[in-house]
Amino acid sequence: MISRRAFVTGLAVLPAWPALADDARFTVTGAMEQGSLALGQAPAGSRVALDGRPLRITAAGRFVFGFGPNQTAASLVTVRYPEGGGDSRSYMPAKRQYDIQRVDGLPQNTVTPPAEVTARIAREAETIYLARLEDTAGSGDVLNGFDWPAPGTLSGVFGSQRIDNGVPMSPHYGVDMAAPVGTPIHAPADGTVSISGDYYLDGGFTLIDHGQGVSTSYLHQSRRLVKKGQRVTRGELIGHIGQTGRATGPHLHWAMNWFEVRLDPSRSTRAPRPQPL
Ligand SMILES: [Zn+2]
């Protein structure tokens, strides 16, 4: 039985959800803004749902979910406690202002790909999309926050409207770390490799499933050092920075998802920015 629905709001102007002086026995923390991962804690043995969709919960009662990059509606979290009863609360992500980024000098065949590769690009995008929908338990390490996977200079931020060689593209859903070819890339948290391959736009590409719907990906690598199905631990070497695929210079494009929801990995890192070179 749900005892109380705390607040449901359609207002998009709240900067973040205010702390509530109430007796709900669960918490949700994180950046609490558009395109960020939220971390929940409920009594062990609870059942949790997000907008009516059941969420995986660890033995210790921890759960996660993502706020969409352009989400303007609140997310409703419902927790049913093991001994009966429950609570609901809604969380409105703070609104973000995204940049416009112009990128010139890209290989033109990656901005307007030739007709003979459109089927390949679509197939690769579908493979990635489906892999991100996997719902595995993982080790729970994702709840400890992420390390930056490589050193470097932040050269691209999440959510920017991209104009590549003058052509408007979809937003930039990741962060870019510029560093020389060959710079080591390390797993930012424990996980299992779900894709490792050479893709047309993404170049040397690796996808790691961290469990609970959270995945991270690594683009434009010069070398990939892990295989599909391989378990990796936080800090393990997984590849090298490169300039393969749609790239103007050597950099790592690092992306994060909660299932199909695009997230800004820089909002889940333990340090605000990568180590400088
Ligand atoms: Zn990028």
mmCIF file of C-alpha atoms and ligand atoms in Angstrom, residues 162 172 174-176 220 251 253, ligand 1:
data_model
loop_
_atom_site.group_PDB
_atom_site.id
_atom_site.type_symbol
_atom_site.label_atom_id
_atom_site.label_comp_id
_atom_site.label_asym_id
_atom_site.label_seq_id
_atom_site.Cartn_x
_atom_site.Cartn_y
_atom_site.Cartn_z
ATOM 1 C CA ARG A 162 26.953 19.769 -33.249
ATOM 2 C CA HIS A 172 27.067 15.334 -28.846
ATOM 3 C CA GLY A 174 29.478 12.121 -24.595
ATOM 4 C CA VAL A 175 32.586 13.892 -23.382
ATOM 5 C CA ASP A 176 35.817 14.156 -25.365
ATOM 6 C CA HIS A 220 37.962 6.276 -31.937
ATOM 7 C CA HIS A 251 40.781 11.822 -28.589
ATOM 8 C CA HIS A 253 34.842 10.032 -26.889
HETATM 9 ZN ZN ZN B 1 32.898 13.147 -28.962
#
